[in-house]
Coordinates of C-alpha atoms in Angstrom, one line a residue:
Chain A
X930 CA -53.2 16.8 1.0
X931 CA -51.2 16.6 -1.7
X932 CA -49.7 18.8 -4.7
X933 CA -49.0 16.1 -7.0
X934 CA -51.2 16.2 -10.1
X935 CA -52.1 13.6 -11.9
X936 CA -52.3 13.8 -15.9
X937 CA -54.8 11.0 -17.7
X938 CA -53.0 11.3 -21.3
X939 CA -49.3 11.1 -20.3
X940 CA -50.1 8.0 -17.8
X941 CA -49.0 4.6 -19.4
X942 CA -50.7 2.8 -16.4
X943 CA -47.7 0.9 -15.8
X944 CA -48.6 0.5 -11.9
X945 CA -44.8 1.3 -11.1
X946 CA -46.1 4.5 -8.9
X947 CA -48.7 2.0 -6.9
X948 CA -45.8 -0.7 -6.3
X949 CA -43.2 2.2 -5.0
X950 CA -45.5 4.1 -2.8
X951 CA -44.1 3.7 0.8
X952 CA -47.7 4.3 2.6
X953 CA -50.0 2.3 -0.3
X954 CA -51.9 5.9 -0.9
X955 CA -51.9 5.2 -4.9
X956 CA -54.6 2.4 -6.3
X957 CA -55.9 2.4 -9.9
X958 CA -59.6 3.3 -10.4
X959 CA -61.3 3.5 -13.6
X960 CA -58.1 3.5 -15.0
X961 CA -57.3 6.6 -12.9
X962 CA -54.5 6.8 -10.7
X963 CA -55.6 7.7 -7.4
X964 CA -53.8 9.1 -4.5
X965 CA -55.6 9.1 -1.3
X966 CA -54.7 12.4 0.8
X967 CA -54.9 10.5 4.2
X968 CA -52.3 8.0 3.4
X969 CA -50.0 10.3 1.3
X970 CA -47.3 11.8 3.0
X971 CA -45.4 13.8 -0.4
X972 CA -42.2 11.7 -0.6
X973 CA -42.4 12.0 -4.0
X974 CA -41.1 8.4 -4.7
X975 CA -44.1 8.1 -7.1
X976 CA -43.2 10.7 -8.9
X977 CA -39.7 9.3 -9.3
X978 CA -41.1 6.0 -10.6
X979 CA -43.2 7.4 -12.6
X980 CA -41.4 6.5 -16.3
X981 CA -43.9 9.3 -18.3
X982 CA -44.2 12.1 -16.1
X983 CA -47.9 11.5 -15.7
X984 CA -47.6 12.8 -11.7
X985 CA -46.1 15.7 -11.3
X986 CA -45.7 18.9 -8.5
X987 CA -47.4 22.3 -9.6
X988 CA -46.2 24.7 -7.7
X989 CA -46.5 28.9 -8.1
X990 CA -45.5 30.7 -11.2
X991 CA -43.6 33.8 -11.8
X992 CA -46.5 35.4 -13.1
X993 CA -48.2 35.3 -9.4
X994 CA -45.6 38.1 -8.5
X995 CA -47.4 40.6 -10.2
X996 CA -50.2 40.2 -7.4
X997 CA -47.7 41.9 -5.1
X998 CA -46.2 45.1 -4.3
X999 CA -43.2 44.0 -2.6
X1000 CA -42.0 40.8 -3.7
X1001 CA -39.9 38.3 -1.0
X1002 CA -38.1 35.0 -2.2
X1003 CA -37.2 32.5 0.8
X1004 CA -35.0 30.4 -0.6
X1005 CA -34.3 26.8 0.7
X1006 CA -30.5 26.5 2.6
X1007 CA -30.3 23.7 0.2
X1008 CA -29.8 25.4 -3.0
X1009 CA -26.1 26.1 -1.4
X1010 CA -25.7 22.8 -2.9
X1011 CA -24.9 24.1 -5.8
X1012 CA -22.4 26.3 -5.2
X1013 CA -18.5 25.7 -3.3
X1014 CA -18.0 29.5 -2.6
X1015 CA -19.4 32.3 -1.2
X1016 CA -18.7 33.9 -4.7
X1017 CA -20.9 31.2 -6.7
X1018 CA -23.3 31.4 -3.7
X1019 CA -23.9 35.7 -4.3
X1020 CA -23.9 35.4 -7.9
X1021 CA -26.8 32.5 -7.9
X1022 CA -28.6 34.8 -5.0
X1023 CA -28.5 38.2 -7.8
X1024 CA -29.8 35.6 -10.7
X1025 CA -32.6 35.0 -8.4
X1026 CA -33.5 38.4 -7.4
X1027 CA -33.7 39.3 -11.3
X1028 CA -36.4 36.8 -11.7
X1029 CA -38.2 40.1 -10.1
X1030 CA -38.1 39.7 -6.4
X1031 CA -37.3 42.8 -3.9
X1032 CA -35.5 40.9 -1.6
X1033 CA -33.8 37.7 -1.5
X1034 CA -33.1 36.2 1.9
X1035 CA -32.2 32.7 2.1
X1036 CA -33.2 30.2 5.2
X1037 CA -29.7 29.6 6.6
X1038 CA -29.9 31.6 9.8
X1039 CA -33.2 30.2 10.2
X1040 CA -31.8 26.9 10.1
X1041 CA -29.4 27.8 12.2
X1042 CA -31.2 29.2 15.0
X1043 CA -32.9 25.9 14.4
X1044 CA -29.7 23.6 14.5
X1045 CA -28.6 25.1 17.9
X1046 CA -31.7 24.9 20.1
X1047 CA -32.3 21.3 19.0
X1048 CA -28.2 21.0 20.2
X1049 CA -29.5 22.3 23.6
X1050 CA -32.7 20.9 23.1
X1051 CA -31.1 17.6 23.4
X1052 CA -28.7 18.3 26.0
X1053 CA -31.7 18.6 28.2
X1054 CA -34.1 16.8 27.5
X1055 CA -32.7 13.0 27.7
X1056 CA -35.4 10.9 28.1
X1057 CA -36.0 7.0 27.9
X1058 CA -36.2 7.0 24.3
X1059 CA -34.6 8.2 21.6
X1060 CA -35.8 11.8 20.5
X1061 CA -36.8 11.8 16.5
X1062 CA -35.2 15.2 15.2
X1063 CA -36.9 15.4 11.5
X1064 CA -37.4 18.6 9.5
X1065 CA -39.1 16.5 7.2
X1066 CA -42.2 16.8 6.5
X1067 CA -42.5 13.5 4.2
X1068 CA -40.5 12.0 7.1
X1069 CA -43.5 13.3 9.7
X1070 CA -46.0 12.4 8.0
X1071 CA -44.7 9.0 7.4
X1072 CA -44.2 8.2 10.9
X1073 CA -48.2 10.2 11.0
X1074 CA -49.3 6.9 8.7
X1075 CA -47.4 3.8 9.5
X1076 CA -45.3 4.7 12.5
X1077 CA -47.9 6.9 15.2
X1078 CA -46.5 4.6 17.9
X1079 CA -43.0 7.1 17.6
X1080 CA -45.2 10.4 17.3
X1081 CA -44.8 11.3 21.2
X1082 CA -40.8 11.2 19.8
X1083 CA -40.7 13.7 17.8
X1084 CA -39.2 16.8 18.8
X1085 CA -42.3 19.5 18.1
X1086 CA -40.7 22.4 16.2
X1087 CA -42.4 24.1 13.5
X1088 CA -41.2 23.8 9.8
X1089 CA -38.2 26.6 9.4
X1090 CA -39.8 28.2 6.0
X1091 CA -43.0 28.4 8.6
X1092 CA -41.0 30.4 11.3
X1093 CA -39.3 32.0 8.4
X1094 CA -42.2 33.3 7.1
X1095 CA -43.9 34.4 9.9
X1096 CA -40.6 36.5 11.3
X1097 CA -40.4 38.4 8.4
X1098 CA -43.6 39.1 7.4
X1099 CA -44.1 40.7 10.7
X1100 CA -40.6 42.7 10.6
X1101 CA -41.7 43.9 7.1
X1102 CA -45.3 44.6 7.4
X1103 CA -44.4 48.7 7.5
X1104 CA -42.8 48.1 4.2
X1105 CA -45.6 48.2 1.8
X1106 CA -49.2 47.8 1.7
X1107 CA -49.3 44.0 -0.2
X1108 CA -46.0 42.2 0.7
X1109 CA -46.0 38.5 -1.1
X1110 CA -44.0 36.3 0.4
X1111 CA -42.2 33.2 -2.1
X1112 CA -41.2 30.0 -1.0
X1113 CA -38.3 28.4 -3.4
X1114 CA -38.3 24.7 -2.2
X1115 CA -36.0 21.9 -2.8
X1116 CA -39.1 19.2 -2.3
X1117 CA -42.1 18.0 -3.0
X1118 CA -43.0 18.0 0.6
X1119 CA -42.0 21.3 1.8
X1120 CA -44.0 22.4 -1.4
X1121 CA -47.2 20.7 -0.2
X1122 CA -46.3 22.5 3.2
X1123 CA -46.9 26.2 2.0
X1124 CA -50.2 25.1 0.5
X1125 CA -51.6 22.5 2.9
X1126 CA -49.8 23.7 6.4
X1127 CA -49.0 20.5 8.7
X1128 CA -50.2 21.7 12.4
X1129 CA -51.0 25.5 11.5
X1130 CA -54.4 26.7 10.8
X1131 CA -52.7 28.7 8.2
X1132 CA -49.4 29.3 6.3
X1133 CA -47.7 32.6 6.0
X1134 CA -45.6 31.8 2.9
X1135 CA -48.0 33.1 -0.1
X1136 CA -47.0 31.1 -2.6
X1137 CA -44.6 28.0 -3.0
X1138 CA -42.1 27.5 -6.1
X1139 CA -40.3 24.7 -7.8
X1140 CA -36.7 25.6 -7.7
X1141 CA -36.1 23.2 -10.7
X1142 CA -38.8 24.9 -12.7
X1143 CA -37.0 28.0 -12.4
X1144 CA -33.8 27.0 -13.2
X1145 CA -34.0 28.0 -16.9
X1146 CA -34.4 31.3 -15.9
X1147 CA -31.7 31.4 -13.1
X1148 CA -29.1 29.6 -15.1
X1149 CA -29.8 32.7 -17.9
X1150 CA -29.7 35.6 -15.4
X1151 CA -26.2 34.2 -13.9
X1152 CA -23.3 36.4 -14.4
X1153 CA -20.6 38.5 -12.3
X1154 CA -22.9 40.2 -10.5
X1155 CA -23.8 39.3 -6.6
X1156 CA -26.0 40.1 -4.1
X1157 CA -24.2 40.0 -0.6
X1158 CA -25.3 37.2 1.4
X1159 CA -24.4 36.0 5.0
X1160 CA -24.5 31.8 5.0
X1161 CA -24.7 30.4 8.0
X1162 CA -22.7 27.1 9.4
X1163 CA -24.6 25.8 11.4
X1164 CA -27.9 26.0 8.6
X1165 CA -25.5 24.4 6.4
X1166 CA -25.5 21.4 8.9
X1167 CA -28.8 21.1 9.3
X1168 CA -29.5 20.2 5.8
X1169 CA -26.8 18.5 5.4
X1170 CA -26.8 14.6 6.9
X1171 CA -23.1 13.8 7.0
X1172 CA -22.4 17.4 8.6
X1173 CA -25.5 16.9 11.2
X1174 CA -23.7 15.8 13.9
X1175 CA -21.0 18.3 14.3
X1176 CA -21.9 20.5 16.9
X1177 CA -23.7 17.9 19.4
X1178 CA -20.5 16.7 21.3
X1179 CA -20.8 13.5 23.2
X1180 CA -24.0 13.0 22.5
X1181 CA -25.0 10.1 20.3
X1182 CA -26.9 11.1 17.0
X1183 CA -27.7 8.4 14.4
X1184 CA -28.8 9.7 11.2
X1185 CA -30.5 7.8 8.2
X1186 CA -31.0 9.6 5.1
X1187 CA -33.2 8.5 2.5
X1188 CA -36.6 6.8 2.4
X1189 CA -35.1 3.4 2.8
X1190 CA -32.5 3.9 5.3
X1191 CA -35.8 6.2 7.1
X1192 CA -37.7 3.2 7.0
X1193 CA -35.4 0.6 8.8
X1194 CA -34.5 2.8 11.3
X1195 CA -38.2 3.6 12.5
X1196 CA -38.6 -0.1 12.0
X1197 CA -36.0 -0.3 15.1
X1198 CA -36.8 2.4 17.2
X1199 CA -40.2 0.8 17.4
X1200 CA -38.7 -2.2 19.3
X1201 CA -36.9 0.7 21.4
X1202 CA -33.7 -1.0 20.0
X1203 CA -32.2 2.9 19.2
X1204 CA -32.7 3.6 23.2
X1205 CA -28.7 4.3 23.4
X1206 CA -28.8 6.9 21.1
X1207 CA -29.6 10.7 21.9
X1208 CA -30.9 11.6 18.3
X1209 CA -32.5 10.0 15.4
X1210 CA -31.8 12.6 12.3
X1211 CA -34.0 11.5 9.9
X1212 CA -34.4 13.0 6.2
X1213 CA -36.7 11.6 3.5
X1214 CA -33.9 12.9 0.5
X1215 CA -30.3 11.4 0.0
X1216 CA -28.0 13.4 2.3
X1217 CA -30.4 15.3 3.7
X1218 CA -32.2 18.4 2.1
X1219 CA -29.5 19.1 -0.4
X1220 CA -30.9 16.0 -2.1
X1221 CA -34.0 17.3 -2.7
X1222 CA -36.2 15.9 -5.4
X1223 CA -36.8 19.6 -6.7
X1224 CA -33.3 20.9 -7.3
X1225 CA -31.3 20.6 -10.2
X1226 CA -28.0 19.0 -9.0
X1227 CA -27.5 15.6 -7.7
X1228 CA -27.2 15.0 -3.9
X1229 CA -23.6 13.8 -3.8
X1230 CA -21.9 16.5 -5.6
X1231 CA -24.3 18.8 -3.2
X1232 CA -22.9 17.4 0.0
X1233 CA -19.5 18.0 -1.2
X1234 CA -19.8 21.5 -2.3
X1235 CA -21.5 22.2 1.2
X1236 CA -18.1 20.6 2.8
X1237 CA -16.3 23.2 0.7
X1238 CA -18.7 26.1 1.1
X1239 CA -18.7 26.0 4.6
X1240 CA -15.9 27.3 5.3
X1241 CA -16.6 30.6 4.1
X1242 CA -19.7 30.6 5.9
X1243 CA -20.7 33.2 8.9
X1244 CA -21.5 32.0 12.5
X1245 CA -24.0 34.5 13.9
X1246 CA -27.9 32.8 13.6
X1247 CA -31.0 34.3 13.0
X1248 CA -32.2 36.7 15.6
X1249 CA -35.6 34.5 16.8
X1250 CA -37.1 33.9 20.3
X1251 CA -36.9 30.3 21.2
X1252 CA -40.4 29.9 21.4
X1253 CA -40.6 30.8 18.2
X1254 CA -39.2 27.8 16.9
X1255 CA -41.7 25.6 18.7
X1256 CA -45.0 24.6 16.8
X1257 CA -48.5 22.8 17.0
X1258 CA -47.8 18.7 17.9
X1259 CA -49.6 16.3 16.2
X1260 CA -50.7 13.4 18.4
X1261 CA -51.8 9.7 17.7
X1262 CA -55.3 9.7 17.3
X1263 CA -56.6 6.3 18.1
X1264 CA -60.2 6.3 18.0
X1265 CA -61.0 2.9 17.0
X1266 CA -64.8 2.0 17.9
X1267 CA -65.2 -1.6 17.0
X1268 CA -64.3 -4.1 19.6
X1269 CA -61.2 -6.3 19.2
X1270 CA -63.5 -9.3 18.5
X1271 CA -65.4 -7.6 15.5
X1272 CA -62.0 -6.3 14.3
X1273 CA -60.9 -10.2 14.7
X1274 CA -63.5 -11.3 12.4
X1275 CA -62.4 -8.9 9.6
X1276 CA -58.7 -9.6 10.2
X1277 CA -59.6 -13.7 9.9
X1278 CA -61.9 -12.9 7.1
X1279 CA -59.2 -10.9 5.2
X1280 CA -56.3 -13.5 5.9
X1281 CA -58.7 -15.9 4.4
X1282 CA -59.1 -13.9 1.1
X1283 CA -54.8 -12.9 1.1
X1284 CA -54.6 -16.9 0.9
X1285 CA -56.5 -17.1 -1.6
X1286 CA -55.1 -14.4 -3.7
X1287 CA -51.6 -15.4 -5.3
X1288 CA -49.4 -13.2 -3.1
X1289 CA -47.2 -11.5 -6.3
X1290 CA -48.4 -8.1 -4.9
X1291 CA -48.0 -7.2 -9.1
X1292 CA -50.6 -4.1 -8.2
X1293 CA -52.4 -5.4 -11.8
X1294 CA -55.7 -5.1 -10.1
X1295 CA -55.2 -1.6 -9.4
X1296 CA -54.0 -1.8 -5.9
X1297 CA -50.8 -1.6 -4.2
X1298 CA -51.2 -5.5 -2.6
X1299 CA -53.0 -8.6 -2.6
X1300 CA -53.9 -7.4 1.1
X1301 CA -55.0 -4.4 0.1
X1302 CA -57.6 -6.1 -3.0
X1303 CA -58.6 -8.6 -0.6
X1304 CA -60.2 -5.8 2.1
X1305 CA -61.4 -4.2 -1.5
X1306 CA -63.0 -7.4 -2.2
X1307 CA -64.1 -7.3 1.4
X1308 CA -66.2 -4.1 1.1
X1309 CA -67.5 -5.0 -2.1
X1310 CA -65.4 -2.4 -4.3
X1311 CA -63.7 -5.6 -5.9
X1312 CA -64.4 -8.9 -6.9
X1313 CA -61.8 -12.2 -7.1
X1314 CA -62.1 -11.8 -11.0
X1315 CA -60.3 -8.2 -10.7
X1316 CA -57.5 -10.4 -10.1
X1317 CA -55.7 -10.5 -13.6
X1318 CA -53.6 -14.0 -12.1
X1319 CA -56.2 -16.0 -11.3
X1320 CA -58.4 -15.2 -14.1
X1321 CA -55.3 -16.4 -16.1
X1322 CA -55.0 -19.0 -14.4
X1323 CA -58.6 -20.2 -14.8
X1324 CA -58.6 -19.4 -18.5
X1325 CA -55.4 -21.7 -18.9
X1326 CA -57.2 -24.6 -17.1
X1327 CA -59.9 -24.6 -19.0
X1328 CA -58.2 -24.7 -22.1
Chain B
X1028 CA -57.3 -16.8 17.0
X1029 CA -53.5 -18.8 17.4
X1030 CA -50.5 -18.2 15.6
X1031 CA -47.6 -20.2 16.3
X1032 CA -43.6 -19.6 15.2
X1033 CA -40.7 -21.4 15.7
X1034 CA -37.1 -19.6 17.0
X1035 CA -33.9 -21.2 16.2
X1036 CA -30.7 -21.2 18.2
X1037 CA -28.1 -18.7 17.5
X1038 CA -29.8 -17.8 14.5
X1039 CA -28.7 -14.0 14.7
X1040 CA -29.2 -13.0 10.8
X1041 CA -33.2 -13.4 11.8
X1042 CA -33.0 -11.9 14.8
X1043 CA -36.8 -10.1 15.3
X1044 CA -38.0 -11.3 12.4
X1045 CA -40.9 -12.6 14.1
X1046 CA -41.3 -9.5 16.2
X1047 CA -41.7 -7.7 12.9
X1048 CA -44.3 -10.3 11.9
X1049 CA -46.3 -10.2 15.0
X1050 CA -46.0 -6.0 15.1
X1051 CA -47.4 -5.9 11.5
X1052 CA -50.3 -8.1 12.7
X1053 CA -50.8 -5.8 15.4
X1054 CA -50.9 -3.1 13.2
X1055 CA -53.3 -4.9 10.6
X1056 CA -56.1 -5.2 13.6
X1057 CA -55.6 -1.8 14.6
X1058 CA -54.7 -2.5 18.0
X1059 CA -54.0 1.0 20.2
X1060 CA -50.7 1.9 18.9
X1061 CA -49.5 2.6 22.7
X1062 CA -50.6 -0.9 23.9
X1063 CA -48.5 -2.4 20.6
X1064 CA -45.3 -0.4 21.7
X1065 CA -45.2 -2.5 24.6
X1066 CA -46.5 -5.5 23.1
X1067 CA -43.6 -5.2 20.5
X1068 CA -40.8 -4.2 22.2
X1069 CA -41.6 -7.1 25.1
X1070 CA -41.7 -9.9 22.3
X1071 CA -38.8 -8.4 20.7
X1072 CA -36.6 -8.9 23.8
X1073 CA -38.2 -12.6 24.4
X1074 CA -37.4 -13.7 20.7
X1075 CA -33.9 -12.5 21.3
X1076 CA -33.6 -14.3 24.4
X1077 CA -34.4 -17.5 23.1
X1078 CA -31.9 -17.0 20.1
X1079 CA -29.3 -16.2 22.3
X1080 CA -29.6 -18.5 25.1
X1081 CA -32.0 -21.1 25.1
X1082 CA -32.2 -24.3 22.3
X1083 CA -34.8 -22.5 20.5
X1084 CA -38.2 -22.7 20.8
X1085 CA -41.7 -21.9 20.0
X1086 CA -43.4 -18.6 20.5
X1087 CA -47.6 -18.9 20.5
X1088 CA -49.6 -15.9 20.1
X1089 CA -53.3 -15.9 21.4
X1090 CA -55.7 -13.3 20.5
X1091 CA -59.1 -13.4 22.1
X1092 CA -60.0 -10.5 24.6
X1093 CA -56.8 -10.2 25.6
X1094 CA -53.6 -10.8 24.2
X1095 CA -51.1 -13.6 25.5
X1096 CA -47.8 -15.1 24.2
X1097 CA -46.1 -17.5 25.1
X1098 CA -42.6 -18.6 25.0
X1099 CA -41.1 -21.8 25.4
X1100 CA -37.9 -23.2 24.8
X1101 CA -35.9 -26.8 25.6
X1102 CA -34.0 -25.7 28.1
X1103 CA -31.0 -25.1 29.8
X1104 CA -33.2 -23.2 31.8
X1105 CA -32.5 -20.4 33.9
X1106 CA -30.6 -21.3 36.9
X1107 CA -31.3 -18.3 39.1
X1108 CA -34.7 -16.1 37.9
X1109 CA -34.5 -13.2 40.6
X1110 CA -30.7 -13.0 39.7
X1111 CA -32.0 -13.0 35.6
X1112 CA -35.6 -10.3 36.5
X1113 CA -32.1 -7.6 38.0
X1114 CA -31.6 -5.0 35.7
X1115 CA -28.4 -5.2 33.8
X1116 CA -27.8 -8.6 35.2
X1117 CA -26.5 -10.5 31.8
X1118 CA -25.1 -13.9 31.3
X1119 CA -24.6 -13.5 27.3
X1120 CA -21.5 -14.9 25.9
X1121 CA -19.1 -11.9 24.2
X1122 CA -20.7 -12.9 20.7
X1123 CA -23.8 -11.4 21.2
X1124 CA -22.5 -8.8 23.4
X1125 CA -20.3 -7.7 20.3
X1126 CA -23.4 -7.4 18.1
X1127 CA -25.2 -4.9 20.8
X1128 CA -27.5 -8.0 22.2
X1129 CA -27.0 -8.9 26.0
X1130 CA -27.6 -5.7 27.6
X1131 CA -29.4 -8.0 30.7
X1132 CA -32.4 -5.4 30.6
X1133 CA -34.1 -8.3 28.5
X1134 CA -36.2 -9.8 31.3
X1135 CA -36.7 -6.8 33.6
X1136 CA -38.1 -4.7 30.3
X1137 CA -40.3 -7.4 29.3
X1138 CA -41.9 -7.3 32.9
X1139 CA -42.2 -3.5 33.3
X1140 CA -43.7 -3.5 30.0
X1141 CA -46.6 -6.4 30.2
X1142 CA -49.7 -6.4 32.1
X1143 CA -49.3 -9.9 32.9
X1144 CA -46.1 -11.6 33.4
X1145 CA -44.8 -15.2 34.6
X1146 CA -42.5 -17.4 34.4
X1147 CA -40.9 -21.2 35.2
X1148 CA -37.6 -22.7 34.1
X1149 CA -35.9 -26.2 34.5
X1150 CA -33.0 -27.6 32.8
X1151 CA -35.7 -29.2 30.3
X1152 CA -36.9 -25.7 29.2
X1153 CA -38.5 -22.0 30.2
X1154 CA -41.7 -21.1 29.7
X1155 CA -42.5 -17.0 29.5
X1156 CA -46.3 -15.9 29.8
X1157 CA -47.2 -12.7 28.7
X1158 CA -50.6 -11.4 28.6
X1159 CA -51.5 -7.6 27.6
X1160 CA -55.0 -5.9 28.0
X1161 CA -56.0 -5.0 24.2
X1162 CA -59.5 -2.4 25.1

């Protein structure tokens, strides 16, 4: 599932989204972009490429507020990005609460409680391989699609805005009748998350917002007001990648940041060639969640004002039961029927289409490869004249 | 079906490129992604064998019912295999110890992970069969 819309008028079919898809989820039909849900895992690096805003995240408005009594924002530790003191920190927190929230409490102590049991986590659990801590979603998923040989790595905790959510709405439930609870999120992924939840039957967050979309709003309510707020340290560190590996001691954490970096190192943990280290931090956003495609500032002046902020910040984490933090695994679900020889035959007969395509992977014909048109043209949904190249080429010969 | 690649001495910049190859092929006949762990993590070690000690060689992948490889280099051979199967036994030079290869759990990782394993060496060459139940 996936809250990236699509708009027909602003596309310029430029094919850039199709070629920069990490999973192939986007092909071009009927001169429709298409994203397929079961591939997609909300990176959002089509939405980067995308040179016309044509795709686009929708998230909640402030007008769904008014279907609540008692209004709660969650807002993402990241947004501490923007700020180097606690000062800037308070003032951005009252800016937020004027937007017409009750309460404003932000994830840090969450993330926190988070960051220490995965410390203690890891001090006990050793195991042969390397452990995969990601509170990515996009980075989850992706291992879900291309990588499900690594999902038994993953260490299974629940998404923090999840166990957020569900902590508070039950502490608060005596506090009025219709309580709304409002996600502000730093990514297109943890957007997707409140909507579509990943493991959970269902989400407690209500609604899910765009913290870029409000930022018109926030950057008018700022002022000398505050709202006090308690940030915590160790939260800090977990969204932070070049911070992550302060509190684990001796033990050895890698951490890639970043789709790319993501992708290489999965790459090499599949050959078990990351075996010496403890930890794999992975985060699908430059520098970890403070890069977040959905904020307003730029992931390197983010990481340093975190270096600066945390200093100021508190040390006591969110009251939570370990258990808590643990939630629904998703395994590798191989159920492939067809015996190896029948899936021979359509390997060899695909292989024998690839060679015949001309390789440029130019995504003209509407998908993302010439692998993926030629087990198109295998299932009869394309033909070799979809191929723009060689229908060039043939015109050219004739002539 | 029979795919064949050649491995060249000492050529470290390519190290497990051909692992990479094969795992993607793996992945393309949507092979159980269990049974490709250890099918990928055993030719990684054998590829980086060959670059690191033998003359280079050829690596043959068969794919019928089950899936075999095999490896075969021009030698020097391996002078003492029980002494080479011992974990952590290693007899890599300090070059590819200084870029994390030459562990010596190369051979014994390859074995706990196949199905089917064997192996003869002379000075002329080694040859590594692998074979690795697919269903």
């Amino acid at each position: 599932m996936t809250v990236i819309s699509y708009t027909l008028e602003k596309c310029q079919k430029c094919m850039k989204c199709l070629r920069a898809c990490p999973t192939g989820a986007i092909s071009l039909q009927d001169s429709r972009v298409k994203i397929d849900s079961e591939k997609c895992t909300n990176c959002a690096t089509c939405m980067e490429a995308c040179v016309s805003q044509g795709l686009q995240a929708k998230g909640s408005t402030l007008a769904d507020l008014e279907n609540y009594d008692y209004k709660i924002a969650l807002v993402s530790t990241a947004i501490f990005g923007e700020c180097s003191t606690l000062a800037q920190a308070e003032s951005l927190m009252m800016a937020i609460k004027k937007l017409g929230f009750d309460e404003v409490i932000n994830l840090s102590s969450y993330d926190g409680a988070m960051y220490e049991e995965m410390v203690r986590y890891v001090g006990v659990n050793r195991q042969q391989t390397t452990l995969i801590a990601s509170f990515c979603p996009a980075v989850n998923r992706l291992i879900e699609v291309r990588y499900p040989i690594l999902l038994s790595n993953i260490v299974p905790f629940d998404y923090i805005a999840e166990v957020a959510a569900r902590d508070i709405k039950e502490k608060r439930k005596d506090l009025a009748k219709n309580t709304g609870i409002f996600l502000l999120c730093e990514c297109v992924a943890k957007l997707t998350l409140a909507k579509y939840p990943y493991g959970n039957e269902f989400s407690s967050i209500d609604h899910a917002m765009i913290l870029a979309d409000l930022f018109p709003q926030i950057s008018r309510n700022m002022n000398n007001e505050r709202l006090a707020t308690t940030i915590n340290d160790k939260g800090l560190c977990n969204v932070t990648s070049c911070l992550y590996e302060r509190d684990f001691g001796d033990k050895k954490v890698v951490v890639a940041d970043g789709l790319s970096k993501v992708i290489t190192a999965l790459e090499l943990a599949e050959f078990d060639r990351l075996k010496d280290c403890d930890l794999l931090f992975l985060s699908g956003c430059i520098n970890g969640c403070v890069g977040g495609n959905l904020l307003w500032g730029n992931p390197f002046r983010s990481a340093n004002n975190i270096k600066h902020l945390i200093k100021e910040a508190n040390e006591s984490v969110a009251n939570i039961n370990n258990n808590d933090l643990y939630g629904v695994t998703v395994a590798s679900t191989f159920n492939e029927k067809r015996s190896l020889q029948e899936r021979l035959a359509t390997f060899i007969k695909i292989n024998e289409y690839v060679e015949k395509l001309p390789g440029y992977d130019c995504g003209a014909c509407g998908f993302h490869s010439c692998r993926a048109m030629a087990e198109e043209i295998l299932a009869k949904r394309a033909t070799f004249d979809d191929c723009r190249i060689l229908k060039g080429n043939g015109v050219k010969n004739e002539s | 079906m029979e795919y064949t690649y050649t491995i060249i001495k000492d050529d470290y910049a390519n190290a497990g490129k051909v692992s990479s190859q094969i795992k993607k092929l793996f992945k393309d006949l949507q092979i159980n992604p269990d049974i490709i762990r250890r099918m990928a993590i055993a030719c990684y070690e054998a590829e980086i064998n060959m670059i690191i000690h033998s003359y280079g060689g050829i690596i043959k992948l068969t794919i019928d019912d089950e899936v075999h490889f095999i490896f075969k280099d021009s030698g020097p051979g391996i002078p003492n295999i029980d002494l080479a199967l011992q974990p952590g036994y290693s007899t890599a030079d300090e070059r590819a110890r200084e870029l994390g290869f030459g562990a010596g759990m190369g051979l014994s990782n390859i074995k706990r992970v196949s199905d089917e394993f064997s192996i003869e060496s002379c000075e002329k060459g080694t040859v590594l069969t692998l074979g690795f139940k697919v269903l």
